[in-house]
Short mmCIF file of C-alpha atoms in Angstrom, two decimals:
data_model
loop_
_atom_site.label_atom_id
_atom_site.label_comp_id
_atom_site.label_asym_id
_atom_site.label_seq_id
_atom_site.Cartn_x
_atom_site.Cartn_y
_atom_site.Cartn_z
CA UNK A 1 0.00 0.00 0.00
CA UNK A 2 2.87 2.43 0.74
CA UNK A 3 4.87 1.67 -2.03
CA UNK A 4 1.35 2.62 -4.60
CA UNK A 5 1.23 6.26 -2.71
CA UNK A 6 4.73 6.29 -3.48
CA UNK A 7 4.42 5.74 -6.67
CA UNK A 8 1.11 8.11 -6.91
CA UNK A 9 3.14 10.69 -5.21
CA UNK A 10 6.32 10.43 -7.66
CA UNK A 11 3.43 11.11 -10.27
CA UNK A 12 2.04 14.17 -8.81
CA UNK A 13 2.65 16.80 -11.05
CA UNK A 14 1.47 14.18 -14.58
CA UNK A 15 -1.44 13.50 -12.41
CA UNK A 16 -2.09 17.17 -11.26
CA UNK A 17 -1.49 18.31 -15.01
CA UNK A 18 -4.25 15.45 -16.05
CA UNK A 19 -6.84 16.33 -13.68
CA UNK A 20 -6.13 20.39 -14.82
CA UNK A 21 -6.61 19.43 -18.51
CA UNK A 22 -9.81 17.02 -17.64
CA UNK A 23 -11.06 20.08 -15.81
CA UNK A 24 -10.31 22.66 -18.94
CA UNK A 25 -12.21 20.23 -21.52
CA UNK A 26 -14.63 19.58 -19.33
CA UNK A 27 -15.83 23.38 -19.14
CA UNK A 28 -15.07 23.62 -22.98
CA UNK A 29 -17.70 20.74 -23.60
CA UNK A 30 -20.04 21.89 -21.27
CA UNK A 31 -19.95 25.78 -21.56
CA UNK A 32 -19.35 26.48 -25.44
CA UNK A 33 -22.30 24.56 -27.22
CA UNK A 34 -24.20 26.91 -28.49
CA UNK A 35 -27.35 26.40 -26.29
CA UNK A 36 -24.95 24.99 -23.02
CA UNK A 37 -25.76 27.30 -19.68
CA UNK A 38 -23.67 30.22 -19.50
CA UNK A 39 -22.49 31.89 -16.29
CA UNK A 40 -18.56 32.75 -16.93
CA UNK A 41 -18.81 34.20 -19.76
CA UNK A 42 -18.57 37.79 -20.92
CA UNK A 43 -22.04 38.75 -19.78
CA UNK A 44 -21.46 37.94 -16.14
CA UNK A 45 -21.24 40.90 -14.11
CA UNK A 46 -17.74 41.69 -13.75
CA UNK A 47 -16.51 41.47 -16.70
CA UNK A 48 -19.80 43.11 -18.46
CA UNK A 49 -19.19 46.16 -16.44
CA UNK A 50 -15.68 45.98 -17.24
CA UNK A 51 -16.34 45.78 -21.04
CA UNK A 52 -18.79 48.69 -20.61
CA UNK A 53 -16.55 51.13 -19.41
CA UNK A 54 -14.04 50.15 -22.02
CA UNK A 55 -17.09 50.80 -24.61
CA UNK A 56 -17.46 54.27 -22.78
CA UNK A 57 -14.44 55.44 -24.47
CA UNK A 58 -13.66 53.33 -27.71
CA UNK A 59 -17.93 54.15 -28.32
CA UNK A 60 -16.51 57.46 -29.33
CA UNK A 61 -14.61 56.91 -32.32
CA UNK A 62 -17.79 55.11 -33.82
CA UNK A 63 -20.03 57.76 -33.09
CA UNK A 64 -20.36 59.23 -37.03
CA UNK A 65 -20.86 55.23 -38.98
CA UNK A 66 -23.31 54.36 -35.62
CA UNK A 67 -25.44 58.29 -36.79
CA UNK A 68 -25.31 57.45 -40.51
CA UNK A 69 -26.99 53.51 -40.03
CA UNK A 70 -29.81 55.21 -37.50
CA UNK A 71 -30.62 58.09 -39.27
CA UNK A 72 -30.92 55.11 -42.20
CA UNK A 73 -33.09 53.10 -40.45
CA UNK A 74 -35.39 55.90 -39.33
CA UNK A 75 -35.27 57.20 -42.60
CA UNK A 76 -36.52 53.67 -43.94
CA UNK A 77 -38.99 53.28 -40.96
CA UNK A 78 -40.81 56.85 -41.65
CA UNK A 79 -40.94 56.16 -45.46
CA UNK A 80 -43.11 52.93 -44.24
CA UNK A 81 -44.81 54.41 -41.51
CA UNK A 82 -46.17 57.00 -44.12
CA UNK A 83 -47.69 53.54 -46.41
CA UNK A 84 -49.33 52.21 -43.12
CA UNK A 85 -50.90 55.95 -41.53
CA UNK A 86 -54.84 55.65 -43.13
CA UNK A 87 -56.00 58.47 -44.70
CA UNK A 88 -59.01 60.28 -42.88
CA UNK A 89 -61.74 59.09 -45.42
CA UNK A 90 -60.95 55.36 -45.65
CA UNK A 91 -62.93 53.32 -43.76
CA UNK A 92 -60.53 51.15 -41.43
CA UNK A 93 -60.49 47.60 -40.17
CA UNK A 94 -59.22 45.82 -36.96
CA UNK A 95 -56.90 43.03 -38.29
CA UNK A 96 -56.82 40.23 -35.36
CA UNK A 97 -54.31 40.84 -32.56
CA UNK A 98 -52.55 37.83 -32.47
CA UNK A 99 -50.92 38.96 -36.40
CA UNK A 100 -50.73 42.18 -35.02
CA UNK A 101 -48.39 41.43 -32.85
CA UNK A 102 -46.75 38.58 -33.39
CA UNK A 103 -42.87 40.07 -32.41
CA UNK A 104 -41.70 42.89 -30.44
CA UNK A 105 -38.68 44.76 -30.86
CA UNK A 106 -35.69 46.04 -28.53
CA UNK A 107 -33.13 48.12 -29.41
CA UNK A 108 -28.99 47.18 -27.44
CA UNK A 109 -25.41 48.41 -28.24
CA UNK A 110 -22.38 45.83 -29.03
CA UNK A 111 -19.81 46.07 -26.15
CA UNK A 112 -18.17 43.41 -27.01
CA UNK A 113 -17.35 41.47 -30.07
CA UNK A 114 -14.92 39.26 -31.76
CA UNK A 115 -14.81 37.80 -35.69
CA UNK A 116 -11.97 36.63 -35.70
CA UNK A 117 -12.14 32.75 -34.20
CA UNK A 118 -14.51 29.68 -35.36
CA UNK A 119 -16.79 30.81 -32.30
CA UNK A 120 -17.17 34.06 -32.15
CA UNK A 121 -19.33 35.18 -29.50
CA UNK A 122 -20.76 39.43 -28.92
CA UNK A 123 -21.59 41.13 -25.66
CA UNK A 124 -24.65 43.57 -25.84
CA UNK A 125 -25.17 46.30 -22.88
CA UNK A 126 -28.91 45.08 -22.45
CA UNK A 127 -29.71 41.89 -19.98
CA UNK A 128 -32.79 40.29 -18.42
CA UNK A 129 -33.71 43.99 -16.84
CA UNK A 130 -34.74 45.17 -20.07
CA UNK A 131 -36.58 42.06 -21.13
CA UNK A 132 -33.86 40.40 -22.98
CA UNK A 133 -34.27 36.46 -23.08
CA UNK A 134 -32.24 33.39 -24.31
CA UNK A 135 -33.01 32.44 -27.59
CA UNK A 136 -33.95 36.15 -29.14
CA UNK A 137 -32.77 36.72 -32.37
CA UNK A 138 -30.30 40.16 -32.90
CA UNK A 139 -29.88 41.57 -36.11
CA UNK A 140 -29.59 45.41 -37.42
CA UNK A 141 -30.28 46.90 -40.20
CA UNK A 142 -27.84 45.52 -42.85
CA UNK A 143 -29.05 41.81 -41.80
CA UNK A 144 -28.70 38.91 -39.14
CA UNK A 145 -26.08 39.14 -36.61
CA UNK A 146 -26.81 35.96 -34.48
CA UNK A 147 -29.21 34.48 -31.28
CA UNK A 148 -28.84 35.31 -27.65
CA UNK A 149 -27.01 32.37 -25.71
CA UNK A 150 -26.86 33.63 -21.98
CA UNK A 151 -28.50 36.07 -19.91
CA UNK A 152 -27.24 37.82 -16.89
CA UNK A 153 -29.19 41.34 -15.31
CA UNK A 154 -27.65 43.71 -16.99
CA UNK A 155 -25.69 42.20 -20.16
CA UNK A 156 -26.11 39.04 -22.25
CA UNK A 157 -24.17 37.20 -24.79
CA UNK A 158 -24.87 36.70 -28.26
CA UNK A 159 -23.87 34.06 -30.63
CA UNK A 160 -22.57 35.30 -33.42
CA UNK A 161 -23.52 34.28 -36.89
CA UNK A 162 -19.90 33.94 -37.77
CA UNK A 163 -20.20 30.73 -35.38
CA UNK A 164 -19.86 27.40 -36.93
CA UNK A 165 -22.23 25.82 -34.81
CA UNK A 166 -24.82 28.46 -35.30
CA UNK A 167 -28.06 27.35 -38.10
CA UNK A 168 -30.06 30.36 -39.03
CA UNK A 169 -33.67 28.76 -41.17
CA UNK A 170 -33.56 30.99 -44.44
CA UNK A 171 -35.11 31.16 -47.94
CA UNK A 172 -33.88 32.64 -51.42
CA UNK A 173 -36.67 35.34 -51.85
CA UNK A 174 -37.31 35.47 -55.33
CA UNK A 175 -38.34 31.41 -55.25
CA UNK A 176 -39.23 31.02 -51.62
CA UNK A 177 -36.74 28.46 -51.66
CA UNK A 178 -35.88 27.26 -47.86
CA UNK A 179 -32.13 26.45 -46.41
CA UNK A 180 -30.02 26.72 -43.70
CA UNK A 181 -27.38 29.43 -43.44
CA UNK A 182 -24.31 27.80 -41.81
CA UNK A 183 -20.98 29.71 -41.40
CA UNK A 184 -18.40 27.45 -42.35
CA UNK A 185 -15.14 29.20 -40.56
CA UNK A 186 -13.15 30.60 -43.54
CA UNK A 187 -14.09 34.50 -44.54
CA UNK A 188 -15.76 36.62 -42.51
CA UNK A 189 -17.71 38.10 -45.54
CA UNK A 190 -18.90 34.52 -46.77
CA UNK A 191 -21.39 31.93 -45.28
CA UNK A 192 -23.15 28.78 -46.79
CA UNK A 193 -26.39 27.71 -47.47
CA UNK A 194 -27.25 24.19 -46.77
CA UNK A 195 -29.82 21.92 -47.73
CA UNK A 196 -30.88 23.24 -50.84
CA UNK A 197 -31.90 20.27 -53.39
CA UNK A 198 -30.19 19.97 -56.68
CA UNK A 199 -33.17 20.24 -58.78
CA UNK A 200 -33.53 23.65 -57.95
CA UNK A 201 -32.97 26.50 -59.72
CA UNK A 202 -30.70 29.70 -58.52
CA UNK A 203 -29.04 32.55 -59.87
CA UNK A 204 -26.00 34.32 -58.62
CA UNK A 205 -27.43 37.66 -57.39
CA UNK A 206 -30.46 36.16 -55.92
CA UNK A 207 -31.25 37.74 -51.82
CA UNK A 208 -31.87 34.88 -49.08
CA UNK A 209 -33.42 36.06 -46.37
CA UNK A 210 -35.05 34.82 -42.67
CA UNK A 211 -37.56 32.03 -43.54
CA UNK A 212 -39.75 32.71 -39.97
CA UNK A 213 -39.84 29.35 -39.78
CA UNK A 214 -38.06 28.41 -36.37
CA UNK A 215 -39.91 31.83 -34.87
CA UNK A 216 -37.00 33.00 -33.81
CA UNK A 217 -36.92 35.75 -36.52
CA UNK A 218 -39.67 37.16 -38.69
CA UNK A 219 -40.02 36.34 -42.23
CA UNK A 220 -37.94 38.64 -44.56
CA UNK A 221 -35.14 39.99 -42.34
CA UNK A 222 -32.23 40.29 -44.89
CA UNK A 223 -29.14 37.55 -44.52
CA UNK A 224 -27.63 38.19 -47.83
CA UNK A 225 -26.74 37.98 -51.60
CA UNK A 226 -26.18 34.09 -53.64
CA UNK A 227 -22.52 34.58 -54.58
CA UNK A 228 -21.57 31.26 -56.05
CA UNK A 229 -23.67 28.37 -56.89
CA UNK A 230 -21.97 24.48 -57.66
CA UNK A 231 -22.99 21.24 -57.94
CA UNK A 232 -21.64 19.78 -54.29
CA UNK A 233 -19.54 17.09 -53.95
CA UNK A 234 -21.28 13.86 -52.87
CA UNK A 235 -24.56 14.64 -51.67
CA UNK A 236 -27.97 15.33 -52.86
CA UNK A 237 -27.59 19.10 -51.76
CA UNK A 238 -26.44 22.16 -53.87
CA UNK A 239 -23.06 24.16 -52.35
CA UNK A 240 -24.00 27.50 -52.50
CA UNK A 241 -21.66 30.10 -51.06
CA UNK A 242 -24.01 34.07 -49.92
CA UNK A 243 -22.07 37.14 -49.30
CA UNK A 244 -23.32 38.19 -45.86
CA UNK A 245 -24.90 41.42 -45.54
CA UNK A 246 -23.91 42.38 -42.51
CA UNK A 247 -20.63 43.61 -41.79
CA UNK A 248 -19.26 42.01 -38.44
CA UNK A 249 -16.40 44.23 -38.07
CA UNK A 250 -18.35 47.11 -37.80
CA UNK A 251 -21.14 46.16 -35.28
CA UNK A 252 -22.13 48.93 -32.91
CA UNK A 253 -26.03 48.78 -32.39
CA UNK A 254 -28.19 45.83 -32.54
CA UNK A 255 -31.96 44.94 -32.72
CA UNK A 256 -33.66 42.14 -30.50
CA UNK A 257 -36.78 40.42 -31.61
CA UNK A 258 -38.63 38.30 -29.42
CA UNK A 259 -41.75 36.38 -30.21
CA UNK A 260 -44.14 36.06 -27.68
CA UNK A 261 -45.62 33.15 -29.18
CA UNK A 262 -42.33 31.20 -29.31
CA UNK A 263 -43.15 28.67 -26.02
CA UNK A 264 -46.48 28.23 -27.60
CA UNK A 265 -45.08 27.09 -31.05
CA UNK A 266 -42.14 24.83 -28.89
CA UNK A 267 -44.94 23.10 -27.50
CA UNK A 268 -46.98 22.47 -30.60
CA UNK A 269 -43.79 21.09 -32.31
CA UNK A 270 -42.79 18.59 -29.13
CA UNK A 271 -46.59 17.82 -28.91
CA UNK A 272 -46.72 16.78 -33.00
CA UNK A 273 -42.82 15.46 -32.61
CA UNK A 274 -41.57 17.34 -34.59
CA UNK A 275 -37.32 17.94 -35.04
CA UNK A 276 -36.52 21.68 -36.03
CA UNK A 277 -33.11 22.58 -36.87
CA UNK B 1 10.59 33.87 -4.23
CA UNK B 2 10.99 36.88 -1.79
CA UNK B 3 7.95 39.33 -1.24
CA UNK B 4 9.39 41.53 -3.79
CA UNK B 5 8.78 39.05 -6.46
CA UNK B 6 6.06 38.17 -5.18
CA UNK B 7 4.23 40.79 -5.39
CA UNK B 8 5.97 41.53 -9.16
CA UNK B 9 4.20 37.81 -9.91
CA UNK B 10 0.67 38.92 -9.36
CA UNK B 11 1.19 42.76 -10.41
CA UNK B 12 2.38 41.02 -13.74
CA UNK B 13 -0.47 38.70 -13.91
CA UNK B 14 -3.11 41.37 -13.91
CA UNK B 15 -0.98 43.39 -16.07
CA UNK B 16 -1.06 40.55 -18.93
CA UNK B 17 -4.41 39.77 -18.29
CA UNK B 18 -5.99 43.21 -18.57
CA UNK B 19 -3.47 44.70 -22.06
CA UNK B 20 -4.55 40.74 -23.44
CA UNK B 21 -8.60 41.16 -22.99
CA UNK B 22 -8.60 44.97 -23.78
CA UNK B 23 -6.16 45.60 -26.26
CA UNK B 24 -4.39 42.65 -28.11
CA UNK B 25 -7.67 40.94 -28.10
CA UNK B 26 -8.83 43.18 -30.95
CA UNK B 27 -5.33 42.99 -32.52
CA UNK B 28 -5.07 40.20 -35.34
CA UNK B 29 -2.71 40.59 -38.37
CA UNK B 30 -3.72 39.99 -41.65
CA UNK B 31 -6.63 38.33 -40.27
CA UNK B 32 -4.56 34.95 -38.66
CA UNK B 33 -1.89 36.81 -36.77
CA UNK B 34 -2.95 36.93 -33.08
CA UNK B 35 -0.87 38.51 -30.16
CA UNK B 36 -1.84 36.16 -26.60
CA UNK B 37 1.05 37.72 -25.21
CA UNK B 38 -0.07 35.86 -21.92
CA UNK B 39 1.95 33.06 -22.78
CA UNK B 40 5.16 34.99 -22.66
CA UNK B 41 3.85 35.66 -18.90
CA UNK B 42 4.17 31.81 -18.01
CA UNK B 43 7.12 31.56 -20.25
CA UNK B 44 9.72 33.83 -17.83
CA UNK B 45 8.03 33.03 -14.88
CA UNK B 46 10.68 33.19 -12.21
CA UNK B 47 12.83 29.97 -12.29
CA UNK B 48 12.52 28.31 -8.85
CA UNK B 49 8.64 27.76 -8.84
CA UNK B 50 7.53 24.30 -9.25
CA UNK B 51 5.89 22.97 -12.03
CA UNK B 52 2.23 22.65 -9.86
CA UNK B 53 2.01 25.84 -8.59
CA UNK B 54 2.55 27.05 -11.86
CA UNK B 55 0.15 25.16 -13.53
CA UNK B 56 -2.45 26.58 -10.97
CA UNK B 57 -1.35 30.16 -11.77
CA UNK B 58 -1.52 28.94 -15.46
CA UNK B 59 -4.85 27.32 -14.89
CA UNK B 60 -6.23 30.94 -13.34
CA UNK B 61 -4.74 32.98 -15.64
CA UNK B 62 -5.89 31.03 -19.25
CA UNK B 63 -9.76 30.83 -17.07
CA UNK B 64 -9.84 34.83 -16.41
CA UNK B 65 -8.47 35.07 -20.31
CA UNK B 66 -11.62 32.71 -21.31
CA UNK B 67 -14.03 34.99 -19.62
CA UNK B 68 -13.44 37.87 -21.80
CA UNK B 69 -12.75 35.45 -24.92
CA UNK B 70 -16.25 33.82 -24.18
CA UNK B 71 -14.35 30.69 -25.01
CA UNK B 72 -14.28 28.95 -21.64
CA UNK B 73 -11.69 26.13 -21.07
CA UNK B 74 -9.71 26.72 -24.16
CA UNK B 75 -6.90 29.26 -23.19
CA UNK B 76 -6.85 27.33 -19.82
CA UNK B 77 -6.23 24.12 -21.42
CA UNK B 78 -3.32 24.77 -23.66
CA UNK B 79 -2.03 26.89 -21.58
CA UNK B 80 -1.97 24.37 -18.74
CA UNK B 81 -0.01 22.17 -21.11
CA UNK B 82 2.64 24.96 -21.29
CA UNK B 83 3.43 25.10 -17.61
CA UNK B 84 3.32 21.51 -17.80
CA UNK B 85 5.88 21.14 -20.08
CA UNK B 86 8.15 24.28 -19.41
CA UNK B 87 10.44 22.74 -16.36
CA UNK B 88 11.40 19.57 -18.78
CA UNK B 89 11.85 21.73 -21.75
CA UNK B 90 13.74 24.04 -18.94
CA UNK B 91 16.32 20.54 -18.43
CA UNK B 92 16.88 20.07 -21.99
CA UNK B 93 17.65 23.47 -22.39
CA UNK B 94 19.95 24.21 -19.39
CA UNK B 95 23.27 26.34 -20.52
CA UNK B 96 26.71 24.85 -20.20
CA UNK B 97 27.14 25.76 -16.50
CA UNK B 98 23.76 25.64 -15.24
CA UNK B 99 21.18 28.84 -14.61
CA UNK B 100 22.38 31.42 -11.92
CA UNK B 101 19.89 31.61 -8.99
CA UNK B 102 16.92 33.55 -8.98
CA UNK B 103 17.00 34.18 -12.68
CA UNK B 104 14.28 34.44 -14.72
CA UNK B 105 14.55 33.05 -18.61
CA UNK B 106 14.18 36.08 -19.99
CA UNK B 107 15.97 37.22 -23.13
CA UNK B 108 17.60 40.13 -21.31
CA UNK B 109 19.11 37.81 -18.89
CA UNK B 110 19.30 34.75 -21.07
CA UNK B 111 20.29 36.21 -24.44
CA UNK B 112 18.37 36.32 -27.73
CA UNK B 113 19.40 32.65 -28.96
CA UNK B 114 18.78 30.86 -26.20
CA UNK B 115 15.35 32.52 -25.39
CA UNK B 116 14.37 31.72 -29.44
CA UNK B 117 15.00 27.96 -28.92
CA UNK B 118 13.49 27.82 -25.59
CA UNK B 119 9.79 29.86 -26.29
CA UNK B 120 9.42 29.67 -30.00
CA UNK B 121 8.57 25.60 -29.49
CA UNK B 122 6.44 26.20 -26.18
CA UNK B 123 4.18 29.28 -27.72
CA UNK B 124 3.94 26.99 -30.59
CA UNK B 125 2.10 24.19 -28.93
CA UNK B 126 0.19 26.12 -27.02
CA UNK B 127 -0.89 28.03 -30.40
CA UNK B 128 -1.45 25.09 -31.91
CA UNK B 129 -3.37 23.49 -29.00
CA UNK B 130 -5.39 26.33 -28.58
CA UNK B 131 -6.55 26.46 -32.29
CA UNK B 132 -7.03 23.28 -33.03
CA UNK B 133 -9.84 22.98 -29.78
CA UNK B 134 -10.91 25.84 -31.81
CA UNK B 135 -11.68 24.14 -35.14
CA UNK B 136 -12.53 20.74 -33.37
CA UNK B 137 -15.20 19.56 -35.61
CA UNK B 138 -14.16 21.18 -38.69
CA UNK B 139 -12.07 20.24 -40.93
CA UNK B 140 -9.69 23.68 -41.64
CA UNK B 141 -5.92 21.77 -41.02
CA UNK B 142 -4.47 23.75 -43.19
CA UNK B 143 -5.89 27.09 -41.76
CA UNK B 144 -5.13 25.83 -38.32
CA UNK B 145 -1.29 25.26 -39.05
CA UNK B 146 -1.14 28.71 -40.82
CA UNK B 147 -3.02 30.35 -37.70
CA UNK B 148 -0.64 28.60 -35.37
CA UNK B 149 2.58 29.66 -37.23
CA UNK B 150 1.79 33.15 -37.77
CA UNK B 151 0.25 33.78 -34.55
CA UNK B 152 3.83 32.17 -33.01
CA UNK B 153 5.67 34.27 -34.84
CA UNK B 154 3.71 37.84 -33.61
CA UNK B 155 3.76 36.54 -30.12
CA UNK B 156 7.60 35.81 -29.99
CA UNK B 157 8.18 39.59 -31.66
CA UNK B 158 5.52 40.80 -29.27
CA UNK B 159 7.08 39.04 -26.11
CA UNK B 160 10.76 40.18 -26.96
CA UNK B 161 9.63 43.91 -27.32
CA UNK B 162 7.71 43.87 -23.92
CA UNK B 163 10.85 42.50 -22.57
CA UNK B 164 13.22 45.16 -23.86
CA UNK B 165 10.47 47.97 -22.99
CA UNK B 166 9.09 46.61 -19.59
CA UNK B 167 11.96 44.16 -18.02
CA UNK B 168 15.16 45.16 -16.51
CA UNK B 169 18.16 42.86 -16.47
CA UNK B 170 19.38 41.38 -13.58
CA UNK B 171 22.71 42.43 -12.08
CA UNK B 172 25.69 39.98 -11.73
CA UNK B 173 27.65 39.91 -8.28
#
């Protein structure tokens, strides 16, 4: 018996070093799936606060691109606000409240954000205080940006479309096509689109957007533009290569959608059985 | 270690902790030339600690890193292997006459030869641990090996220049 903890204790530092590593991919297993829970991460409360104040200064030198895209957006908003506002003499019906309001809208800033890596993960400045939740999608207004993973009070961290574990549900527009949009870790400009039959007819030039089909975003929110289209490999599915809309380097404010009706459609689809992706 | 050194130890480990998540974290060459100057930290790590104590500091240090990388477990792990393998790299590399006492291997002290052959390897392994938990389930080798090399090669540059700047050398008696 002496002579084993002998040898055990000549082996202390391989067996310290083992446990260390075991420990390390443990909390890389458990902690970077894209759905795993999330406490030490960026959005915890230290190092949110931390990243704030760091915003609080480098916020500054973004300031004039962060004006132009919002006085955009509002520009784009009025122009369809001033389609929807009923004239005085038309006569004007209640459309049901459930498509009435089907999503709601919140507005965050990026504090943190990274593009680089094959998981690249962004920090907004808005947590479960101002009604964020896991599982909202974020995009702005040049297209997607990704779905929130974890949720603290004040911050929450975002999965980032430039993730390769990351499946957003999308369509081409012009054929109502459906896909996946998967990033597959090379160029940040660049993404693929997955599951799209052979028989199937696309153009270079053609727009995929959000399909709505997972309710996590609405229908129509802009992902971006077919770039290359080839015959894949092996399997039954086109490789098509989109040039992403949105421009990752430059991400300084963010929209949240939630839809309320989310749980509800969970349910239905683990009632019926039925796998989404 | 005396408390002067001591207290250099952790005043260093903040140091490389805070310039690594708020500056060279947002620093990346040619898009696959990353600075994780923290390595450089472990690397010249005062001589007469033990190897388990410094993987604990190396196990802190790569899990504080992770938090503001949002990439929990990965800096810790290859980093871990570092400290696990720097006192045997340390024998192999022992110059004809031993080390002085209370030296650290740094290239001031150590001169720019030896310090090449004795971090270029380790940041290399760590790089290349480190980026190939990264891609695990893809299938980018070739990226991985190019991300690994260039990224060793900006660290080393990086990690000599904070020496020169930052590090004094030690007197001889």
């Amino acid at each position: 018996m002496q002579r084993i903890l002998l040898f055990l204790y000549s082996l202390r530092v391989f067996l310290i070093f083992i446990g260390l590593e075991v420990l390390a991919i443990w909390l890389i297993f458990s902690y970077n799936s894209p759905q795993g829970a999330v406490f030490f991460n960026s959005s915890n409360y230290f190092a949110g606060s931390v990243l704030q104040a760091r915003d609080g200064v480098t916020g500054y030198f973004t300031l004039g691109a962060a004006n132009e895209a919002l006085a955009e957006k509002n520009a784009e908003l009025l122009s369809r606000l001033s389609v929807t506002m009923q004239p005085a003499d038309s006569a004007y019906l209640e459309i049901d409240s459930v498509l009435a309001s089907q999503y709601e809208f919140r507005s965050a800033k990026v504090i943190n954000n990274s593009i680089r890596l094959n998981q690249n993960h962004i920090t907004l400045n808005k947590g479960r205080k101002h009604g964020v939740r896991e599982g909202m999608g974020v995009f702005n207004e040049q297209g997607v940006v990704g779905r929130v993973k974890g949720v603290t009070e004040n911050f929450s961290s975002v999965i980032s479309l430039l993730h390769t574990e990351l499946l957003i549900s999308s369509k081409v527009k012009s054929s109502s096509v459906f896909g996946s949009t998967k990033w597959d870790g090379k160029n940040t400009r660049k993404a693929k689109l997955l599951y799209v039959p052979r028989h199937v007819m696309l153009s270079e030039g053609d727009t995929v957007v959000t399909s709505g089909y997972n309710a996590v975003f609405p229908e129509g929110i802009m992902i971006g533009i077919v770039d290359e289209v080839t015959k894949g490999a092996e399997t039954n599915y086109l490789d098509i290569t989109i040039d992403l809309s949105t421009e990752f380097s430059r991400l300084t404010y963010v929209y949240l959608v939630e839809n309320p009706l989310e749980e509800e459609l969970d349910s239905l689809y683990q009632m019926s059985g039925v796998q989404n992706e | 270690m005396n408390s002067r050194s001591f207290i250099l130890a952790i005043l260093g480990f903040f140091a490389y902790m805070a310039v690594q998540a708020f500056v060279l974290k947002n620093v990346v060459l040619f898009g696959s030339a990353f600075a994780f100057l923290y390595v450089i930290y472990i690397l010249i790590f005062p001589l007469e600690i033990k190897t388990i104590p410094l993987m604990l500091v190396s196990f802190l240090l790569g899990f504080s890193i992770d938090i503001f990388y949002d990439s929990l477990g990965m800096h810790t792990a290859s980093l871990v292997l570092v400290a696990f393998l720097r006192k045997s790299w340390l024998n192999v590399h022992t110059p004809t006459g031993g080390f002085d006492d209370n030296t650290d291997p740094t290239v001031l002290n150590m001169g720019f030869g030896w310090f090449l052959t004795y971090a270029l390897p380790l940041i290399l392994v760590h790089h290349l641990a480190f980026f190939y938990i990264d891609n695990l389930g893809t299938d980018l080798y070739i990226p991985v090996i190019m991300k690994a090399v260039s990224s060793a090669a900006f660290t080393f540059i990086l990690g000599v220049i904070v020496q020169m700047l930052f590090y004094k050398k030690k007197r001889g008696i």
